[in-house]
Amino acid sequence: MIKRLGVHPEALRNRIRQDQANRGEREDQPTTEIAEESRRLRSEVAELRRDE
């Protein structure tokens, strides 16, 4: 079935894990929203440090 989807098995596992985290079923990884906010804040901090 995975071959029919054309998706690597690990990519499919990662998407399932992320969906579970987003629905609150997993606590071992951040939700998409938290991960995006973290990336945004890291980028903002890096920019502020460059401006010093």
PDB file of C-alpha atoms in Angstrom:
ATOM      1  CA  MET A   1       0.000   0.000   0.000  1.00  0.00           C
ATOM      2  CA  ILE A   2       2.837   2.427   0.796  1.00  0.00           C
ATOM      3  CA  LYS A   3       4.237   1.914  -2.701  1.00  0.00           C
ATOM      4  CA  ARG A   4       0.878   2.945  -4.133  1.00  0.00           C
ATOM      5  CA  LEU A   5       0.998   6.133  -2.095  1.00  0.00           C
ATOM      6  CA  GLY A   6       4.455   6.936  -3.433  1.00  0.00           C
ATOM      7  CA  VAL A   7       5.630   7.987   0.039  1.00  0.00           C
ATOM      8  CA  HIS A   8       8.711   6.720   1.842  1.00  0.00           C
ATOM      9  CA  PRO A   9       7.678   4.718   4.935  1.00  0.00           C
ATOM     10  CA  GLU A  10       9.633   6.965   7.315  1.00  0.00           C
ATOM     11  CA  ALA A  11       7.989  10.083   5.860  1.00  0.00           C
ATOM     12  CA  LEU A  12       4.596   8.497   6.435  1.00  0.00           C
ATOM     13  CA  ARG A  13       5.533   7.592  10.029  1.00  0.00           C
ATOM     14  CA  ASN A  14       6.683  11.169  10.636  1.00  0.00           C
ATOM     15  CA  ARG A  15       3.421  12.585   9.301  1.00  0.00           C
ATOM     16  CA  ILE A  16       1.400  10.236  11.489  1.00  0.00           C
ATOM     17  CA  ARG A  17       3.441  11.164  14.573  1.00  0.00           C
ATOM     18  CA  GLN A  18       3.017  14.874  13.825  1.00  0.00           C
ATOM     19  CA  ASP A  19      -0.727  14.460  13.395  1.00  0.00           C
ATOM     20  CA  GLN A  20      -0.903  12.637  16.722  1.00  0.00           C
ATOM     21  CA  ALA A  21       1.056  15.442  18.405  1.00  0.00           C
ATOM     22  CA  ASN A  22      -1.231  18.060  16.868  1.00  0.00           C
ATOM     23  CA  ARG A  23      -4.268  16.206  18.231  1.00  0.00           C
ATOM     24  CA  GLY A  24      -2.729  15.960  21.710  1.00  0.00           C
ATOM     25  CA  GLU A  25      -2.153  12.217  21.538  1.00  0.00           C
ATOM     26  CA  ARG A  26       1.644  12.482  21.838  1.00  0.00           C
ATOM     27  CA  GLU A  27       3.708  14.494  24.260  1.00  0.00           C
ATOM     28  CA  ASP A  28       7.139  13.468  22.976  1.00  0.00           C
ATOM     29  CA  GLN A  29       7.197  16.055  20.196  1.00  0.00           C
ATOM     30  CA  PRO A  30       5.868  19.585  19.783  1.00  0.00           C
ATOM     31  CA  THR A  31       2.762  20.443  17.843  1.00  0.00           C
ATOM     32  CA  THR A  32       3.187  22.060  14.441  1.00  0.00           C
ATOM     33  CA  GLU A  33       2.111  25.383  15.932  1.00  0.00           C
ATOM     34  CA  ILE A  34       4.717  25.247  18.704  1.00  0.00           C
ATOM     35  CA  ALA A  35       7.470  24.132  16.302  1.00  0.00           C
ATOM     36  CA  GLU A  36       6.675  27.001  13.904  1.00  0.00           C
ATOM     37  CA  GLU A  37       6.654  29.530  16.754  1.00  0.00           C
ATOM     38  CA  SER A  38       9.989  28.199  17.979  1.00  0.00           C
ATOM     39  CA  ARG A  39      11.518  28.564  14.487  1.00  0.00           C
ATOM     40  CA  ARG A  40      10.161  32.096  14.206  1.00  0.00           C
ATOM     41  CA  LEU A  41      11.569  33.084  17.585  1.00  0.00           C
ATOM     42  CA  ARG A  42      14.995  31.552  16.852  1.00  0.00           C
ATOM     43  CA  SER A  43      15.104  33.495  13.605  1.00  0.00           C
ATOM     44  CA  GLU A  44      14.102  36.693  15.374  1.00  0.00           C
ATOM     45  CA  VAL A  45      16.784  36.203  18.048  1.00  0.00           C
ATOM     46  CA  ALA A  46      19.429  35.563  15.386  1.00  0.00           C
ATOM     47  CA  GLU A  47      18.395  38.746  13.573  1.00  0.00           C
ATOM     48  CA  LEU A  48      18.536  40.777  16.777  1.00  0.00           C
ATOM     49  CA  ARG A  49      21.996  39.439  17.558  1.00  0.00           C
ATOM     50  CA  ARG A  50      23.215  40.439  14.092  1.00  0.00           C
ATOM     51  CA  ASP A  51      21.925  43.974  14.680  1.00  0.00           C
ATOM     52  CA  GLU A  52      23.888  44.427  17.918  1.00  0.00           C
TER      53      GLU A  52
END
